[in-house]
Coordinates of C-alpha atoms in Angstrom, one line a residue:
X1 CA -17.7 -32.0 0.3
X2 CA -14.7 -30.1 1.8
X3 CA -14.8 -26.5 2.9
X4 CA -11.3 -26.0 1.3
X5 CA -12.9 -27.0 -2.1
X6 CA -15.6 -24.3 -1.7
X7 CA -12.9 -21.7 -0.7
X8 CA -11.1 -22.6 -3.9
X9 CA -14.1 -21.8 -6.1
X10 CA -14.6 -18.5 -4.3
X11 CA -11.0 -17.6 -4.7
X12 CA -11.0 -18.4 -8.4
X13 CA -14.1 -16.2 -8.9
X14 CA -12.5 -13.3 -7.0
X15 CA -9.0 -13.5 -8.4
X16 CA -9.9 -14.3 -12.0
X17 CA -7.0 -16.7 -12.5
X18 CA -5.7 -20.0 -11.1
X19 CA -2.3 -18.5 -10.3
X20 CA -3.7 -15.5 -8.4
X21 CA -6.2 -17.7 -6.6
X22 CA -3.5 -20.1 -5.5
X23 CA -1.4 -17.2 -4.3
X24 CA -4.4 -15.8 -2.3
X25 CA -4.9 -19.2 -0.7
X26 CA -1.2 -19.8 -0.2
X27 CA -1.3 -23.2 -1.9
X28 CA 0.5 -24.6 -5.0
X29 CA -1.5 -24.2 -8.3
X30 CA -1.6 -28.0 -8.6
X31 CA -3.4 -28.3 -5.2
X32 CA -5.9 -25.7 -6.3
X33 CA -6.6 -27.5 -9.6
X34 CA -7.0 -30.8 -7.6
X35 CA -9.5 -29.2 -5.2
X36 CA -11.5 -27.7 -8.0
X37 CA -11.7 -31.0 -9.9
X38 CA -12.8 -32.7 -6.7
X39 CA -15.6 -30.2 -6.2
X40 CA -16.8 -30.6 -9.8
X41 CA -16.7 -34.4 -9.4
X42 CA -18.7 -34.2 -6.2
X43 CA -21.4 -31.9 -7.8
X44 CA -21.3 -33.7 -11.2
X45 CA -21.1 -30.3 -13.0
X46 CA -18.5 -28.1 -14.6
X47 CA -18.1 -24.9 -12.5
X48 CA -15.1 -23.3 -14.3
X49 CA -14.2 -22.8 -17.9
X50 CA -10.5 -22.7 -18.4
X51 CA -8.2 -22.3 -21.3
X52 CA -4.6 -21.2 -21.8
X53 CA -5.3 -17.6 -21.0
X54 CA -8.7 -17.1 -19.3
X55 CA -10.6 -18.5 -16.4
X56 CA -14.4 -17.9 -16.1
X57 CA -17.2 -19.5 -14.0
X58 CA -19.9 -21.3 -15.9
X59 CA -23.4 -19.9 -15.2
X60 CA -24.0 -22.8 -12.8
X61 CA -20.6 -22.1 -11.1
X62 CA -21.5 -18.4 -10.8
X63 CA -24.8 -19.2 -9.1
X64 CA -23.2 -21.8 -6.8
X65 CA -20.4 -19.4 -5.8
X66 CA -22.9 -16.6 -5.0
X67 CA -24.7 -18.9 -2.7
X68 CA -21.6 -20.4 -1.0
X69 CA -19.6 -17.2 -0.5
X70 CA -21.8 -15.6 2.2
X71 CA -22.1 -19.0 4.0
X72 CA -18.3 -19.4 4.1
X73 CA -17.8 -15.8 5.3
X74 CA -20.4 -16.4 8.0
X75 CA -18.8 -19.6 9.1
X76 CA -15.3 -18.0 9.3
X77 CA -16.7 -15.0 11.2
X78 CA -18.4 -17.3 13.7
X79 CA -15.2 -19.3 14.2
X80 CA -13.1 -16.2 14.7
X81 CA -15.6 -14.7 17.1
X82 CA -15.6 -17.9 19.2
X83 CA -11.8 -18.1 19.1
X84 CA -11.5 -14.5 20.3
X85 CA -14.0 -15.0 23.2
X86 CA -12.3 -18.1 24.4
X87 CA -8.9 -16.3 24.9
X88 CA -8.3 -13.6 27.5
X89 CA -5.4 -12.1 25.5
X90 CA -6.0 -11.1 21.8
X91 CA -4.0 -13.4 19.5
X92 CA -3.6 -14.0 15.8
X93 CA -1.5 -13.3 12.8
X94 CA -1.7 -10.0 11.0
X95 CA -1.1 -10.2 7.2
X96 CA 0.1 -6.8 6.1
X97 CA 1.2 -5.2 2.8
X98 CA 2.8 -1.8 2.5
X99 CA 5.1 0.3 0.3
X100 CA 8.8 -0.1 1.3
X101 CA 9.4 3.7 1.7
X102 CA 6.4 4.2 4.0
X103 CA 7.2 1.1 5.9
X104 CA 10.8 2.1 6.5
X105 CA 10.2 5.7 7.6
X106 CA 6.8 5.7 9.1
X107 CA 5.2 2.3 9.8
X108 CA 7.9 0.0 11.2
X109 CA 8.4 1.8 14.5
X110 CA 4.7 1.7 15.1
X111 CA 4.5 -2.0 14.2
X112 CA 7.2 -2.7 16.7
X113 CA 5.4 -0.7 19.4
X114 CA 2.1 -2.5 18.7
X115 CA 3.7 -6.0 18.9
X116 CA 5.5 -5.1 22.1
X117 CA 2.1 -4.2 23.6
X118 CA 0.4 -7.4 22.3
X119 CA 2.7 -10.4 22.9
X120 CA 0.2 -13.0 21.5
X121 CA -0.2 -11.2 18.2
X122 CA 2.3 -11.7 15.3
X123 CA 2.7 -10.0 12.0
X124 CA 3.8 -11.1 8.5
X125 CA 4.8 -8.6 5.9
X126 CA 5.9 -10.4 2.7
X127 CA 4.7 -8.0 0.0
X128 CA 6.3 -4.5 -0.3
X129 CA 4.4 -2.6 -3.0
X130 CA 2.3 0.4 -3.7
X131 CA 0.4 -1.2 -6.6
X132 CA -3.4 -0.8 -6.4
X133 CA -4.3 -4.1 -8.1
X134 CA -2.3 -6.6 -6.1
X135 CA -4.2 -7.1 -2.9
X136 CA -7.4 -8.9 -1.8
X137 CA -9.1 -9.7 1.5
X138 CA -8.0 -13.4 1.0
X139 CA -4.3 -12.3 0.9
X140 CA -4.1 -9.5 3.5
X141 CA -5.8 -8.2 6.6
X142 CA -4.5 -4.7 6.4
X143 CA -3.0 -2.9 3.4
X144 CA -1.2 0.5 3.4
X145 CA -1.2 2.5 0.1
X146 CA -0.3 5.9 -1.1
X147 CA -2.5 7.6 -3.7
X148 CA -6.2 7.4 -4.6
X149 CA -7.6 3.9 -4.3
X150 CA -10.0 2.1 -6.6
X151 CA -13.3 0.8 -5.2
X152 CA -12.8 -2.6 -3.5
X153 CA -14.1 -4.8 -0.7
X154 CA -11.7 -3.0 1.7
X155 CA -12.7 -0.1 3.8
X156 CA -10.3 2.9 3.3
X157 CA -9.2 5.1 6.2
X158 CA -7.2 8.2 5.3
X159 CA -4.4 8.4 7.8
X160 CA -2.2 11.1 6.3
X161 CA -0.9 12.6 3.1
X162 CA 2.3 12.3 1.1
X163 CA 3.8 15.6 -0.1
X164 CA 6.8 15.6 -2.3
X165 CA 9.4 18.1 -1.3
X166 CA 12.4 19.5 -3.3
X167 CA 15.5 18.8 -1.3
X168 CA 19.3 18.9 -1.8
X169 CA 22.3 18.7 0.5
X170 CA 23.8 21.9 1.8
X171 CA 27.2 21.3 0.1
X172 CA 25.5 20.6 -3.3
X173 CA 23.8 24.0 -3.1
X174 CA 27.1 25.7 -2.1
X175 CA 28.7 24.3 -5.2
X176 CA 25.9 24.8 -7.7
X177 CA 23.7 27.5 -6.3
X178 CA 20.1 27.7 -4.9
X179 CA 17.4 27.5 -7.6
X180 CA 14.9 30.3 -7.2
X181 CA 12.3 29.2 -9.9
X182 CA 11.2 25.8 -11.2
X183 CA 12.8 26.6 -14.6
X184 CA 16.2 26.8 -12.8
X185 CA 15.9 23.0 -12.1
X186 CA 16.6 22.3 -15.7
X187 CA 20.2 23.5 -15.1
X188 CA 20.7 21.2 -12.1
X189 CA 21.3 17.5 -11.7
X190 CA 18.0 15.8 -11.0
X191 CA 17.7 12.6 -9.0
X192 CA 14.3 10.9 -9.7
X193 CA 12.5 8.0 -8.2
X194 CA 11.0 5.6 -10.8
X195 CA 8.4 6.3 -12.2
X196 CA 8.4 9.9 -11.0
X197 CA 10.6 11.3 -13.8
X198 CA 8.5 14.5 -14.3
X199 CA 7.9 16.9 -11.5
X200 CA 4.8 19.1 -11.4
X201 CA 5.3 22.3 -9.3
X202 CA 2.4 24.7 -8.6
X203 CA 2.8 28.3 -7.4
X204 CA 0.8 28.5 -4.2
X205 CA 0.9 32.3 -3.9
X206 CA -1.5 32.7 -6.9
X207 CA -4.6 30.9 -5.8
X208 CA -6.9 32.6 -8.3
X209 CA -5.0 31.3 -11.3
X210 CA -2.5 28.8 -10.0
X211 CA 0.5 28.3 -12.3
X212 CA 1.9 24.7 -12.7
X213 CA 5.3 24.1 -14.3
X214 CA 6.4 20.6 -15.4
X215 CA 10.1 19.8 -15.0
X216 CA 11.1 17.0 -17.4
X217 CA 14.7 17.7 -18.1
X218 CA 17.0 14.6 -18.3
X219 CA 17.8 13.0 -14.9
X220 CA 21.2 12.2 -13.6
X221 CA 20.0 9.2 -11.7
X222 CA 16.7 7.3 -11.6
X223 CA 16.1 4.5 -9.1
X224 CA 13.0 2.6 -8.1
X225 CA 13.9 3.0 -4.5
X226 CA 13.2 6.1 -2.4
X227 CA 15.9 5.4 0.2
X228 CA 18.6 5.1 -2.5
X229 CA 17.6 8.4 -4.0
X230 CA 17.5 10.0 -0.6
X231 CA 21.0 8.8 0.1
X232 CA 22.3 10.0 -3.2
X233 CA 20.8 13.4 -2.5
X234 CA 22.5 13.5 0.9
X235 CA 25.8 12.6 -0.8
X236 CA 25.5 15.7 -2.9
X237 CA 24.7 14.2 -6.3
X238 CA 21.8 16.5 -7.2
X239 CA 18.3 17.7 -6.3
X240 CA 15.4 15.3 -5.6
X241 CA 11.7 15.6 -5.2
X242 CA 10.8 13.1 -2.4
X243 CA 7.9 12.3 -0.1
X244 CA 7.9 14.2 3.2
X245 CA 7.9 11.1 5.3
X246 CA 11.1 9.9 3.6
X247 CA 13.2 13.1 4.1
X248 CA 11.7 14.4 7.4
X249 CA 14.6 13.1 9.5
X250 CA 17.3 14.4 7.1
X251 CA 15.7 17.8 7.0
X252 CA 15.4 17.9 10.8
X253 CA 19.1 17.1 11.3
X254 CA 20.4 19.4 8.5
X255 CA 21.6 16.7 6.0
X256 CA 19.0 18.0 3.5
X257 CA 17.5 21.4 3.0
X258 CA 14.3 22.4 1.2
X259 CA 14.0 25.1 -1.5
X260 CA 11.3 27.1 -3.4
X261 CA 8.8 26.7 -0.6
X262 CA 6.3 28.9 -2.5
X263 CA 6.0 26.1 -5.0
X264 CA 4.4 22.8 -4.1
X265 CA 3.9 19.3 -5.6
X266 CA 0.3 17.9 -5.4
X267 CA -0.2 15.9 -2.3
X268 CA -1.3 12.3 -2.3
X269 CA -3.5 10.7 0.4
X270 CA -2.1 7.8 2.5
X271 CA -4.7 5.1 3.2
X272 CA -5.0 2.1 5.5
X273 CA -7.3 -0.5 3.9
X274 CA -9.0 -3.3 5.9
X275 CA -12.0 -5.6 5.9
X276 CA -15.2 -3.7 5.2
X277 CA -18.0 -6.1 6.2
X278 CA -18.7 -8.9 8.7
X279 CA -17.0 -9.8 11.9
X280 CA -13.5 -8.3 12.3
X281 CA -11.3 -10.4 14.6
X282 CA -10.1 -8.7 17.7
X283 CA -6.4 -8.7 16.7
X284 CA -7.2 -6.9 13.4
X285 CA -9.5 -4.4 15.1
X286 CA -6.9 -3.6 17.8
X287 CA -4.2 -3.1 15.1
X288 CA -6.2 -0.8 12.9
X289 CA -7.4 1.3 15.8
X290 CA -3.8 1.6 17.0
X291 CA -2.4 2.5 13.6
X292 CA -5.2 5.0 12.8
X293 CA -4.6 6.8 16.1
X294 CA -0.8 6.7 15.9
X295 CA -0.4 7.6 12.3
X296 CA -2.7 10.6 12.3
X297 CA -0.6 12.0 15.1
X298 CA 2.8 11.1 13.7
X299 CA 2.7 12.1 10.0
X300 CA 5.6 14.5 9.3
X301 CA 5.2 18.2 8.9
X302 CA 5.2 19.4 5.3
X303 CA 7.3 22.6 4.7
X304 CA 5.2 23.4 1.5
X305 CA 1.9 23.6 3.3

């Protein structure tokens, strides 16, 4: 019996499909099917029920997986611990996932700084996303996400918040005027990041009965890329409502200005997700400690707060 075959069964149970399990293990689907068939032939029992749409473990497969999974985790933890103790310098590969906007404006300089301090540690970042359902411990060591996170096998460390800010270029406001109330935005060109077509703005001065106004007028431009919307706003095409970490530099150097600071958009937490239980390899622990300390100190100031 091969350990890779046992890992295949566990991945199928965790991912719920052959394709997702193959992706998590970074192997072709044909290899995954071959390993599962070999394991079933070795045991002389069917472990997985498969059809054109669904994959499910048989009762025997479920019991076997539940017994094997902690043994595999213990073996991998012991191997990692022994590997770490046998090397004076921390080493290993960090598998990271992050949203492209947060990566560009906040994370990448810190990644560079960490890797410069740790020459034997490398980093791979092949998945740029803020989706909550597309990560697992088999795929990534550390995941950065914006917004509330569902329960998972990851531990979640809150490292900051994302506050959307109304911004425009100075010359746009010179040409079309400064809006004084959320309703005025309906008369302006709106630049929206997909899928944030509607903007919710709450009056922070009335804390007893806060008033929230939804802005849903037609948009002049909608792009599923924060950096492109930011550049269009700098170019004077309209008003945007963008995360603080995306526009902090442009506000600082005067390319963008804020408006209606007595109205705010609900903030969203920024999380760093990482392995919850068991032995955490040294290179992952060093990275999460570094990022937690660095990010809580470097999150940009929010004009609305």
